[in-house]
Coordinates of C-alpha atoms in Angstrom, one line a residue:
X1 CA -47.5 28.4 -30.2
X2 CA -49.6 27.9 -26.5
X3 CA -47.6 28.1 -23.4
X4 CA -49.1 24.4 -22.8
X5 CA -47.7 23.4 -26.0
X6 CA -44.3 25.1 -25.5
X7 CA -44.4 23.4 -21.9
X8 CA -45.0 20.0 -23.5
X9 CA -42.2 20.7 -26.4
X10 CA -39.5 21.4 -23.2
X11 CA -40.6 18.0 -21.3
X12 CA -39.8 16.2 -24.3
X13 CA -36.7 18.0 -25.6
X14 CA -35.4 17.5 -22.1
X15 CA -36.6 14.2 -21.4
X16 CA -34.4 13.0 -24.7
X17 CA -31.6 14.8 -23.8
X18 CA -31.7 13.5 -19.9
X19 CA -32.1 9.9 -21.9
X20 CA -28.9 10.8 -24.3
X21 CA -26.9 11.6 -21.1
X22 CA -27.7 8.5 -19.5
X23 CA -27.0 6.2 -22.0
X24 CA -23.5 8.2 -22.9
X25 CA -22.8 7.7 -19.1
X26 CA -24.1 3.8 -19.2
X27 CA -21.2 3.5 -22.2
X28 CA -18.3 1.2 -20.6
X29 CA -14.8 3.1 -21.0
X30 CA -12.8 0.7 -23.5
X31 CA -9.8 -0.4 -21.5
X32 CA -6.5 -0.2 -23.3
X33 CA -4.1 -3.6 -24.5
X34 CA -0.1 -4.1 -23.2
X35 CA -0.8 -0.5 -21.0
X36 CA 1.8 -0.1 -17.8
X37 CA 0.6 0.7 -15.0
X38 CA 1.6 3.0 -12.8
X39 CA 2.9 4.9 -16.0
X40 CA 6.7 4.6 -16.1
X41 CA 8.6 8.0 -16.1
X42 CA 9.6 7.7 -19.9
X43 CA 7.1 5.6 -22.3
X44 CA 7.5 4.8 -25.9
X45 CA 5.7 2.1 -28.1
X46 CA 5.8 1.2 -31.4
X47 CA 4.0 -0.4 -33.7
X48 CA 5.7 -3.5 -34.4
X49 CA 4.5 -6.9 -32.7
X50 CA 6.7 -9.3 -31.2
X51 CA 5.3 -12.6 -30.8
X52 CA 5.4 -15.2 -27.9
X53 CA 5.3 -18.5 -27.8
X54 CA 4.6 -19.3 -23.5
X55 CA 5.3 -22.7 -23.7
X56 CA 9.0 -21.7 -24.7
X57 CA 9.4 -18.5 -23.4
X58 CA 11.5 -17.9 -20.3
X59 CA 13.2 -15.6 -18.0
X60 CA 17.6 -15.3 -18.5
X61 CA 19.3 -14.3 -15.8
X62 CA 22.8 -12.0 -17.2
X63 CA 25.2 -11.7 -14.5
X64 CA 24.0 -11.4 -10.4
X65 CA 21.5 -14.2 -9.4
X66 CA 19.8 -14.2 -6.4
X67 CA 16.9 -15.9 -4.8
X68 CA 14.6 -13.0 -5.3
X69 CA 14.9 -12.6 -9.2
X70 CA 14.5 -17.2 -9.2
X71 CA 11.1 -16.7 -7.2
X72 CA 9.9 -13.5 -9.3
X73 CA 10.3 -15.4 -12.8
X74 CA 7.9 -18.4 -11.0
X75 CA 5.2 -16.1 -10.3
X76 CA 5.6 -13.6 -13.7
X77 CA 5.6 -16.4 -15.9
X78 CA 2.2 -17.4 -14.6
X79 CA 1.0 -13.9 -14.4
X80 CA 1.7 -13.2 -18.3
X81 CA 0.8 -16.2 -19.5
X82 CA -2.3 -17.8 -16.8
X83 CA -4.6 -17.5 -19.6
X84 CA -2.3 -20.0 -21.4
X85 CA -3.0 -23.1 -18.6
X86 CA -6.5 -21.8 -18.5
X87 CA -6.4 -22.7 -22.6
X88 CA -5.1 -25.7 -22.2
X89 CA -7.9 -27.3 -20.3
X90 CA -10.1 -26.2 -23.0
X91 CA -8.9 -27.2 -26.4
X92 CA -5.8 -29.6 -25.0
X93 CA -1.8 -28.9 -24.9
X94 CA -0.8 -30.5 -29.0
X95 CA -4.0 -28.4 -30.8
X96 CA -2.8 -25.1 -28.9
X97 CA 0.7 -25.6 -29.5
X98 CA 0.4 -26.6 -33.2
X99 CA -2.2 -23.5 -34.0
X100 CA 0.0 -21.3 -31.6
X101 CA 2.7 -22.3 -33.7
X102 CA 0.9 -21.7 -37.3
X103 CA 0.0 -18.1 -36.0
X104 CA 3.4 -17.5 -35.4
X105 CA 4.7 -18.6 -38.4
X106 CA 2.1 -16.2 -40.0
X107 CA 2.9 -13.1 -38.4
X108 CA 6.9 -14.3 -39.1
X109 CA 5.5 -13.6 -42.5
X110 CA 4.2 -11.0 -42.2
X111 CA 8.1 -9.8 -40.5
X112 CA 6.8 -10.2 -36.7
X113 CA 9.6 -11.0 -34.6
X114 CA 9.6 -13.8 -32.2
X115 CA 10.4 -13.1 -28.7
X116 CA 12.0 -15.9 -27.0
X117 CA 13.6 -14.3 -23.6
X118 CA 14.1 -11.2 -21.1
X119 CA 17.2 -11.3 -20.6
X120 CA 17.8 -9.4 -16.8
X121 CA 20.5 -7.9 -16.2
X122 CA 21.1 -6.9 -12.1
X123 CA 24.1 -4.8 -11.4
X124 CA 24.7 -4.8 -8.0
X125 CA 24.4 -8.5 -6.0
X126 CA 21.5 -9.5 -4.7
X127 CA 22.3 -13.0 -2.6
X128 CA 21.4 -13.7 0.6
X129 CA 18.9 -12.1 2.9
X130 CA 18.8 -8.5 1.9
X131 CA 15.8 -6.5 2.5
X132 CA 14.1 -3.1 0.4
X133 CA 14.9 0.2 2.3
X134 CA 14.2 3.8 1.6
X135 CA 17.6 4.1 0.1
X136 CA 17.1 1.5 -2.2
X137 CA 17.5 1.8 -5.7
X138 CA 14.4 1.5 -7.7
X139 CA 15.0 2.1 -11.2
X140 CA 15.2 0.3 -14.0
X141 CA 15.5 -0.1 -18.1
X142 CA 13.4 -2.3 -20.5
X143 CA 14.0 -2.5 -23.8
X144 CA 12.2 -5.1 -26.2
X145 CA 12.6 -4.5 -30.0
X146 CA 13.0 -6.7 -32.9
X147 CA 12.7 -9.9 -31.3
X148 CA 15.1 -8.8 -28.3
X149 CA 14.0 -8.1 -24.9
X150 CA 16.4 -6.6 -22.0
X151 CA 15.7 -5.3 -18.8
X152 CA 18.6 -3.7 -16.5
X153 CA 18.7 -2.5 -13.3
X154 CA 21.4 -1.1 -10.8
X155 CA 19.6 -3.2 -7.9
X156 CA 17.3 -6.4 -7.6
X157 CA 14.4 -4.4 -6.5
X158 CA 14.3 -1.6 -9.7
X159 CA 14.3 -4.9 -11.6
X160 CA 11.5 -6.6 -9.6
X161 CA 9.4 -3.6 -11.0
X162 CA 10.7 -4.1 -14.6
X163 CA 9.4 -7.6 -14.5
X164 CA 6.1 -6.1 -13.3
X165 CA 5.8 -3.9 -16.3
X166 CA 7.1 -6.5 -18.9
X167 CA 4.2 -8.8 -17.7
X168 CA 2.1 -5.9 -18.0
X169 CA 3.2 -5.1 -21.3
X170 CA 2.0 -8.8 -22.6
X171 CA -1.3 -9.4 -24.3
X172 CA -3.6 -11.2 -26.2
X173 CA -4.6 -10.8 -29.5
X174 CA -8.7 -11.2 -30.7
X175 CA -7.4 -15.2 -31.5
X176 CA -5.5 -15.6 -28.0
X177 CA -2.0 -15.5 -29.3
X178 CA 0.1 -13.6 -27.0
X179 CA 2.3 -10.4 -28.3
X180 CA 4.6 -7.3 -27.2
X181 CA 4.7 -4.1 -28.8
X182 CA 8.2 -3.2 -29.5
X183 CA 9.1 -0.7 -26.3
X184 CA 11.7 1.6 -24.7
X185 CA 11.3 2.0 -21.0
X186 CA 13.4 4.3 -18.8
X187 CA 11.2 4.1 -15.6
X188 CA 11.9 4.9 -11.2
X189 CA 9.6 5.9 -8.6
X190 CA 8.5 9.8 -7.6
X191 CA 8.6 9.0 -4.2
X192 CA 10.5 6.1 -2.0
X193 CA 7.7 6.0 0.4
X194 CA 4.6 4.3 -1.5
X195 CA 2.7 2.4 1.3
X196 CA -0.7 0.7 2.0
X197 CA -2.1 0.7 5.7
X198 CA -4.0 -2.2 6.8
X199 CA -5.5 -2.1 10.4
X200 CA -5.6 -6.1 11.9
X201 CA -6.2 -4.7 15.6
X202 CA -10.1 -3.5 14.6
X203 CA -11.4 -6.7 12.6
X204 CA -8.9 -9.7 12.2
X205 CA -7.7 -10.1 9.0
X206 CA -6.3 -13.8 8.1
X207 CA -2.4 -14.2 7.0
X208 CA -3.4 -15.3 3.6
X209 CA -5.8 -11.9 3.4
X210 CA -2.6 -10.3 3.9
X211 CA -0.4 -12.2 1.0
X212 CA -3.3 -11.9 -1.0
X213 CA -3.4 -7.7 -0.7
X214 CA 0.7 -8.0 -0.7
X215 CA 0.4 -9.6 -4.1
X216 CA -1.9 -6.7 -5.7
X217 CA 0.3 -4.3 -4.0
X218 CA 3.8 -5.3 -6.1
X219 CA 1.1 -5.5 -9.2
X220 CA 0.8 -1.8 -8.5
X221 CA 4.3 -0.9 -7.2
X222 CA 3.8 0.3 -3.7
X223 CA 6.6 -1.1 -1.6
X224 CA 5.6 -0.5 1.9
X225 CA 2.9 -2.7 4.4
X226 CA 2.5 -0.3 7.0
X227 CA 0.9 -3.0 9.4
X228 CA -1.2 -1.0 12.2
X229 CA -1.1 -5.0 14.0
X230 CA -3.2 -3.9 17.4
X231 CA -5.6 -1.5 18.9
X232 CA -8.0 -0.9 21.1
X233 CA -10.2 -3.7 20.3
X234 CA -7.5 -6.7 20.1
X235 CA -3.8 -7.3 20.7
X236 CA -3.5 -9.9 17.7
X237 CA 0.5 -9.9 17.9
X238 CA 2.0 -12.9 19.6
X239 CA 4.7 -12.1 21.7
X240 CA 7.4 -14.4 22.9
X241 CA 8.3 -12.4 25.6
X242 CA 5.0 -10.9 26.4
X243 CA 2.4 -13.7 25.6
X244 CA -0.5 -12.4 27.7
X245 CA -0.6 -9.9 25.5
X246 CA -2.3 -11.8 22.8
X247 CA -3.6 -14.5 25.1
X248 CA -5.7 -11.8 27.0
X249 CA -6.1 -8.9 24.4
X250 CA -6.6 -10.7 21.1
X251 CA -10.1 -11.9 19.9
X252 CA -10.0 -15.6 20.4
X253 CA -6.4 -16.4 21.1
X254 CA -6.5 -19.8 19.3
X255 CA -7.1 -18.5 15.9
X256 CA -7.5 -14.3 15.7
X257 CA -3.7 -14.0 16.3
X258 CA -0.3 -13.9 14.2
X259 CA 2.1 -15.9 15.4
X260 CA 5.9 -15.9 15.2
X261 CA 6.3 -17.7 12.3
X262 CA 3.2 -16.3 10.3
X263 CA 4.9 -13.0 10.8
X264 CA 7.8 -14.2 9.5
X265 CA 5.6 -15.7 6.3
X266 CA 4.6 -12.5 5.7
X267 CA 7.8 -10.5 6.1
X268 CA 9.9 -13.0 3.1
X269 CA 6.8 -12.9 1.0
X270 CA 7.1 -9.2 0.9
X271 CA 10.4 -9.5 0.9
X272 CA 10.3 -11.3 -2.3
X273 CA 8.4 -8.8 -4.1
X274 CA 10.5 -5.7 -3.1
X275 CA 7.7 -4.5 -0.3
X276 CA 9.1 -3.6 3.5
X277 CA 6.8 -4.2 6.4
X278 CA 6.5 -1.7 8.4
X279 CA 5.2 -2.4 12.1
X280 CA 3.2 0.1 13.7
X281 CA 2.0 -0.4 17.6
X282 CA 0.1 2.4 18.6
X283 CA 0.9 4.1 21.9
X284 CA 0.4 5.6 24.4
X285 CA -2.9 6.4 23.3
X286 CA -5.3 3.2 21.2
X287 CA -3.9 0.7 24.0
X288 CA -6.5 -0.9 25.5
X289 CA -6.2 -4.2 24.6
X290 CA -2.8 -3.8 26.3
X291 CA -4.0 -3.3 29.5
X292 CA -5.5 -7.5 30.2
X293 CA -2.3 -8.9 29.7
X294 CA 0.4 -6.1 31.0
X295 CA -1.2 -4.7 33.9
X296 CA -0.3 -1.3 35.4
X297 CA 0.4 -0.2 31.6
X298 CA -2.4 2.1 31.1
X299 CA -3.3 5.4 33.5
X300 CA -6.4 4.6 35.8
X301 CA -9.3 7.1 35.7
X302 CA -11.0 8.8 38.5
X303 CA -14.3 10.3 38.8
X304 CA -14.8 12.6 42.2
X305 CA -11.2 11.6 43.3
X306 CA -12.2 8.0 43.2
X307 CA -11.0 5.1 40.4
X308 CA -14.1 4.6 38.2
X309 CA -12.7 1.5 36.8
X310 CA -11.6 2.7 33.4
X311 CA -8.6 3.0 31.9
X312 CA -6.9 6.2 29.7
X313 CA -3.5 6.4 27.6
X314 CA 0.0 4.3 29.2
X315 CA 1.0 5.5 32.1
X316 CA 4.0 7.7 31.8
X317 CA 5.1 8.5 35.5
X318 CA 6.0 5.1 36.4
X319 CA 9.4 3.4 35.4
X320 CA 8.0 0.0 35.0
X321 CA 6.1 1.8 31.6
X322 CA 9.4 2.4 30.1
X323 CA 11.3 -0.6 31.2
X324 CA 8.3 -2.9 29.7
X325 CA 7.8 -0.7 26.6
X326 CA 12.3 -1.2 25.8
X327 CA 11.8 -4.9 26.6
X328 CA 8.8 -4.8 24.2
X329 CA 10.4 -3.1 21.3
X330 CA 13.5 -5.0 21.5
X331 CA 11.9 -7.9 20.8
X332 CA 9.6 -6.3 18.0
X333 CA 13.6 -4.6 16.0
X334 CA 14.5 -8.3 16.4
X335 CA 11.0 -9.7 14.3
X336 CA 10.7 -6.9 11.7
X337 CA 14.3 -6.2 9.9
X338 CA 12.4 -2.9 8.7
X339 CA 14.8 0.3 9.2
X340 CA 11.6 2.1 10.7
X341 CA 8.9 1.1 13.7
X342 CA 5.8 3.6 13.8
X343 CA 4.9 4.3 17.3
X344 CA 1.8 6.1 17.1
X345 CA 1.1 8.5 19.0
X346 CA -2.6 9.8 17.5
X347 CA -5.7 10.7 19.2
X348 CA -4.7 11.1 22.6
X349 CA -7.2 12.1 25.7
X350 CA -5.8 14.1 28.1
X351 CA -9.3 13.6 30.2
X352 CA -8.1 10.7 32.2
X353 CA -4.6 12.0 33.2
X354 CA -6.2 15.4 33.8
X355 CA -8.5 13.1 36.6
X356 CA -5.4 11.1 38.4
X357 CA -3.8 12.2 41.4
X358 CA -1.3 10.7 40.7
X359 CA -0.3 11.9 37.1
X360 CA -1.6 15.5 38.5
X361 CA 1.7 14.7 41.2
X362 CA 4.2 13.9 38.4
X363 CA 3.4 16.9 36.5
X364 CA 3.8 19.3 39.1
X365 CA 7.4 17.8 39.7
X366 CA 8.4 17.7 36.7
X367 CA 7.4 21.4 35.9
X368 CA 4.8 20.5 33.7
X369 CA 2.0 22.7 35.4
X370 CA -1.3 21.8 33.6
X371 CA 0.3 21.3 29.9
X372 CA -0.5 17.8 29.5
X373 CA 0.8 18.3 26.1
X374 CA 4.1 18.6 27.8
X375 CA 3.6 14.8 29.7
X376 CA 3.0 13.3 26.1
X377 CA 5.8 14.7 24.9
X378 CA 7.8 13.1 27.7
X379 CA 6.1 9.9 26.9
X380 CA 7.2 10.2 23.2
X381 CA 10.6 11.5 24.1
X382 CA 11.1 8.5 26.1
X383 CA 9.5 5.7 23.9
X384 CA 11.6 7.3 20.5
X385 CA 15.3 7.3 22.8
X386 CA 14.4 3.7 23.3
X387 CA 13.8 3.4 19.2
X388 CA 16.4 5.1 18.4
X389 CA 18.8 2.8 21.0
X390 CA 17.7 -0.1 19.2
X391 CA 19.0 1.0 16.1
X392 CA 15.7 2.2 14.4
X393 CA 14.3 4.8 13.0
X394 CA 10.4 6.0 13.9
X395 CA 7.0 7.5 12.4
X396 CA 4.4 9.2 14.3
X397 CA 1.1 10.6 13.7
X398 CA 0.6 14.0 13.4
X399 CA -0.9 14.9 16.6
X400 CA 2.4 14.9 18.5
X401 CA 3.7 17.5 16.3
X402 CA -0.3 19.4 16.7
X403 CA -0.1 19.4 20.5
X404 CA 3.3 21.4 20.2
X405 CA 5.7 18.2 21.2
X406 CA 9.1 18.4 20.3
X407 CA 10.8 15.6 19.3
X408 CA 14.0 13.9 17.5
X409 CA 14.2 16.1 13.8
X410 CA 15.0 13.0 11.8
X411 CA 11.1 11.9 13.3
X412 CA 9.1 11.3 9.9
X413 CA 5.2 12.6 10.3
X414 CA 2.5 11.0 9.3
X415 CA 0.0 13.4 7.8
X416 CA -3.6 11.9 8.0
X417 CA -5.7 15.0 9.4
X418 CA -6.5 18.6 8.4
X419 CA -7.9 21.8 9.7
X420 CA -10.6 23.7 8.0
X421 CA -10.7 21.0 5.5
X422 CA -7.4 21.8 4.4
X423 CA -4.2 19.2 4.5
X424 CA -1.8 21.0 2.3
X425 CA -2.1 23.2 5.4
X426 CA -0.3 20.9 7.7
X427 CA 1.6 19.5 5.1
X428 CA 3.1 23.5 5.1
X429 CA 3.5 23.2 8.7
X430 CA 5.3 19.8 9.3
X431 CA 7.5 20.5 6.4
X432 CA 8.1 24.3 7.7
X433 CA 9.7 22.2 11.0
X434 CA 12.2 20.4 8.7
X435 CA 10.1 17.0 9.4
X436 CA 10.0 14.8 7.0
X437 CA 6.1 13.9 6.1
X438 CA 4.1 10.6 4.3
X439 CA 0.5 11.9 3.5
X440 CA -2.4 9.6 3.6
X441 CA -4.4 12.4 4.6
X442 CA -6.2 12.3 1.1
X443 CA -6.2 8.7 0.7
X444 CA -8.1 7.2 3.4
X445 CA -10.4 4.2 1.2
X446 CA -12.1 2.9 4.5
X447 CA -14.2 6.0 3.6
X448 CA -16.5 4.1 2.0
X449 CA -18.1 5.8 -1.4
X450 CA -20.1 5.0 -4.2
X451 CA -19.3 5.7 -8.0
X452 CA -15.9 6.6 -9.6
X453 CA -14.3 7.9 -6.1
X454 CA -10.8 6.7 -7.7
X455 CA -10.8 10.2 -9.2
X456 CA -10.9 11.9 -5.8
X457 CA -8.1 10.0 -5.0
X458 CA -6.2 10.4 -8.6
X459 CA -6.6 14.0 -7.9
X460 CA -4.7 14.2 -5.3
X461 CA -0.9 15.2 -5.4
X462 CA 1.3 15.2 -2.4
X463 CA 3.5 18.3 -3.6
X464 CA -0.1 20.4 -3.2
X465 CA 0.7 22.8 -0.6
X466 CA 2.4 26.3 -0.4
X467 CA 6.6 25.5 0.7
X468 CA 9.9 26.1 -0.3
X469 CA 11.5 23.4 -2.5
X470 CA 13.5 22.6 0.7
X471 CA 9.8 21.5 2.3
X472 CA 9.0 19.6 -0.7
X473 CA 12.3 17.5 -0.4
X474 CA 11.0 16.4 3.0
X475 CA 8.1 14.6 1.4
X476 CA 8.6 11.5 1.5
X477 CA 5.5 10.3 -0.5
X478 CA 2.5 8.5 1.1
X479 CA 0.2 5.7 1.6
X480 CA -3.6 4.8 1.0
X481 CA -5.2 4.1 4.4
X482 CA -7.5 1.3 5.1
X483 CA -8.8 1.6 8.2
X484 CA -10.8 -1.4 10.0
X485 CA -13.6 -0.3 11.8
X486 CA -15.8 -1.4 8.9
X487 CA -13.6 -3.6 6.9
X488 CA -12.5 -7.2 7.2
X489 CA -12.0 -9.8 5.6
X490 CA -15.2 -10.5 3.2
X491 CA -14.6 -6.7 1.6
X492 CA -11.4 -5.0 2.4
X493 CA -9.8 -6.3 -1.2
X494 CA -12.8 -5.1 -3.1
X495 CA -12.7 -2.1 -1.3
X496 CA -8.9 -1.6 -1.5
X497 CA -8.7 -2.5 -5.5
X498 CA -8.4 -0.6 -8.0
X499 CA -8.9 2.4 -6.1
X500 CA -5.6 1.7 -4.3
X501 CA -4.2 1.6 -8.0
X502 CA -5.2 5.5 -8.6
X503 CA -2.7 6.3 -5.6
X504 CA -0.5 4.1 -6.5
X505 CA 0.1 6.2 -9.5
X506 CA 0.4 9.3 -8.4
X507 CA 3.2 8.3 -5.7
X508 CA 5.0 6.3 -8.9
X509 CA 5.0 8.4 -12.0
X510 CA 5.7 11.7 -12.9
X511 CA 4.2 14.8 -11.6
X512 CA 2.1 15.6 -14.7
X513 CA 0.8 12.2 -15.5
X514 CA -2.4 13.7 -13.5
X515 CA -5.2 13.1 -15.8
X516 CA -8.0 11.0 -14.9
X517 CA -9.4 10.7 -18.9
X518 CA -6.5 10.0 -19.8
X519 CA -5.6 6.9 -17.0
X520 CA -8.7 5.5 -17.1
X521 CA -8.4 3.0 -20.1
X522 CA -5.1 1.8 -18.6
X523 CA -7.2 1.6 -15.3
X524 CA -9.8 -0.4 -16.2
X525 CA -7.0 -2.9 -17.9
X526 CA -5.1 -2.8 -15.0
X527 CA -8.7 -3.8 -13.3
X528 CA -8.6 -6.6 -15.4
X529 CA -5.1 -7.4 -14.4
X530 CA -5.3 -8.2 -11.3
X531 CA -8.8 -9.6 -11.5
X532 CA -6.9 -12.6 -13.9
X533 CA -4.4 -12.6 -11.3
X534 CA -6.4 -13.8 -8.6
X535 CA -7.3 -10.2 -6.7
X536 CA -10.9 -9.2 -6.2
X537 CA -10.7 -5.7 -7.7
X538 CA -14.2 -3.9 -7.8
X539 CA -15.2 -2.1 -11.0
X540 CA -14.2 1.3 -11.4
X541 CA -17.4 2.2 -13.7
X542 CA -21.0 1.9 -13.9
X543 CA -20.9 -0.8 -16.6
X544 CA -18.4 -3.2 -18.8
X545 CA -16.2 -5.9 -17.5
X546 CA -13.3 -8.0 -18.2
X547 CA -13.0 -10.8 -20.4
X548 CA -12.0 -13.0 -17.4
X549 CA -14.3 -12.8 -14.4
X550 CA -13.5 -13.3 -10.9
X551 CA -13.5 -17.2 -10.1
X552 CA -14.3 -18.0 -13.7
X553 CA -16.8 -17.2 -16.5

């Protein structure tokens, strides 16, 4: 054999194997039918079918009532059964009852139960305003077998979750009819801390933006909002007290802001769906926007000993900083009921402090010397005592912590950064403090990628660093970061779903549900979950969809 002819045997032998791969990796992964998602802690389906009949079907109520469970059977009825008023229009309500009907009576038949009810059973009372905290109770039973469905949990919010999975555990056969397997649920979070950053204060994003992304949060099971509301760029909150705020620092004040009672809007509709809103306003660094309508606020730089007509971090060596900033956060305890207000704290340039006279003055009395480390760490000290008088508790970022601050130990850390491309590092070295740490360092989606990214993300696990078990009880779990700069609102769903749903999972179920083969049916279903339900979730492979596209066929 030639060498030419070897040469041309090798082009082809490769060329038809570089064609086989392609095509195996153009193959659509087959998305699985009645799959939860996140997996619950203990999982077991059977065989058996148990058959539905939507028109009929409802939602009992065994003991405790409350206005949460009333609202959460409105919206999970329409979530397992939309497809049923989407039938409807086609082939008319009498034909799709009476052949609904004859398939029923033909799995009967064939001894397929009929379910009629969940019956939901909520031990502890759940009327009147009560709010999701960390210390809330999260878990929760399901049971349905044999025609009988139960779900029980000890509080209100475990069985929000239940109601979650039931819906999730509904499907459609090939002729439309819809059925449960017959399953046994035992099911509550990893970690209490399962959160979703959005930043408002980079692009605006509208109230219903944020109902919208609150609705495919509780789809998913991540029960905190952590709302990063201003930054530099804008001051979008409107404050009663402070209006200039928005009127100067916001956007366009007339319609890029959230008013009282949108904030409010927001803060029941989580409420409703077991989700806390946490309110982060970013100081003293990331404050700009603060400066037009609270003059004074922010430190003035100097170039040659003269002002140069910018502006650096807040200004912590006048009192009027501190008796704005209590005046400020009383009124922010008094709109969000959440136990916890982040305060900020990242990314902080010494450069324009190091350049005032006057802050050069206040550290030399104060014994500060040239650590401005040590006048951030005043600023922090200050701003968390007026927290922590309100009643509150408080997150930072992590640079307080990295510039050797001390503050309060019952601080909680927000791990976003690394050194030497490393985070389990400083997750070690929070922890090794006794701080208590949410990562998000891993998670940040306004990284914008192409291809299945969601398995970066599914990889990660926030007990991946080197600690005693005593560190790893100060994990509090973590959150997926979507950061503003390039997102708004014509992308930051698509962007956010599913590959918010990887995390999701990994802060929900058990340590060792950690394969990505494995989740990835039950992915691309849950995909198609939310896509029926209204949420613009991108597709997590290179080819396939769902039955149901987004805004119709």
């Amino acid at each position: 054999m030639t060498g030419g002819t070897m040469k041309m045997l090798l082009f082809l032998f490769w060329g038809f194997l570089f064609s086989a791969v392609s095509q195996a990796q153009e193959i659509p992964t087959a998305p699985s039918r009645g799959q939860p998602w996140p997996m619950p802690m203990s999982y077991k389906a059977g065989g058996q079918l148990n058959t539905i009949d939507a028109a009929t079907f409802r939602f009992a109520t065994q003991g405790n009532d409350c206005d949460i469970l009333r609202e959460a059977y409105i919206r999970y009825r329409e979530a397992a059964f939309k497809q049923h008023s989407e039938r409807l229009l086609v082939v008319g309500p009498l034909r799709f009852r009476q052949n609904n009907l004859r398939f029923m009576q033909q799995l009967r038949g064939q001894e397929n139960a009929l379910l009629q009810q969940l019956s939901v059973q909520v031990s502890t009372p759940c009327e009147g305003r009560i709010y999701p905290s960390l210390e809330s109770d999260e878990s929760y039973a399901l049971d349905v077998s044999g025609g009988q469905a139960t779900l029980k949990a000890q509080e209100v919010w475990g069985a929000l979750w239940g109601l979650e999975t039931f819906v999730q555990l509904v499907y459609t056969t090939n002729s439309g009819e819809f059925v449960v397997n017959d399953t046994s649920i035992t099911d509550k979070p990893r970690f209490v801390h399962r959160g979703m950053l959005l930043d408002t204060g980079r692009h605006f994003l509208p109230k219903r933006t944020l109902l919208q992304n609150l609705d495919a949060m509780a789809q998913n099971k991540l029960n905190v909002f952590h709302w990063h509301i201003v930054d530099d760029p804008s001051f979008p909150y409107e404050s009663r007290a402070f209006p200039e705020l928005s009127n100067k620092g916001s956007f366009y004040p007339g319609s890029h802001i959230y008013t009282p009672s949108d904030i409010q809007e927001i803060i029941e509709f989580a409420r409703l769906r077991g989700i806390r809103v946490m309110a982060e306003f970013d100081t003293p660094g990331h404050a700009r926007s603060w400066e037009e309508g609270q003059k004074g606020f922010l430190s003035e730089c100097y170039s040659g000993g003269t002002r140069n007509g910018m502006y650096g971090p807040a200004d912590p060596t006048k009192n009027s900083t501190f008796t704005f900033l209590k005046e400020f956060f009383t009124e922010v305890a008094s709109v969000f009921p959440d136990q916890y207000i982040h305060v900020g704290g990242d990314e902080v340039n010494f450069t324009c402090w190091q350049s005032n006279p006057a802050v050069g003055d206040f550290m030399q009395k104060m014994g500060f010397g040239d650590n401005y480390a040590k006048l951030e760490e005043y600023y922090m000290q200050n701003l968390l005592d007026i927290i922590n008088s309100l009643g509150r508790g408080y997150m930072i970022w992590q640079e307080v912590i990295d510039n050797g601050a001390k503050v309060r130990e019952d601080t909680v850390v927000g791990v976003w950064k690394w050194r030497n491309f490393s985070w389990s590092d400083e997750m070690a070295r929070m922890t090794e403090q006794g701080y208590k740490v949410v990562l998000s360092a891993c998670w940040y989606l306004s990284r914008i990628s192409y291809g299945e990214d969601w398995k970066t993300y599914y990889a990660c696990d926030p007990y991946s660093f080197k600690g005693t078990d005593a560190q790893k009880s100060l994990v509090m779990g973590g959150e997926l970061a979507m950061w503003g700069e390039y997102v708004d609102d014509t992308n930051v769903l698509p962007l956010s779903w599913p590959r918010g749903s990887a995390v999701a999972e990994r802060l929900w179920s058990p340590q060792d549900v950690n394969s990505p083969v494995l989740a990835e049916p039950r992915l691309v279903e849950q995909r198609c979950r939310m896509v029926r339900r209204g949420i613009p979730a991108q597709p997590i492979s290179g080819a396939g969809g769902c039955p149901e596209e987004f805004g119709g066929n």
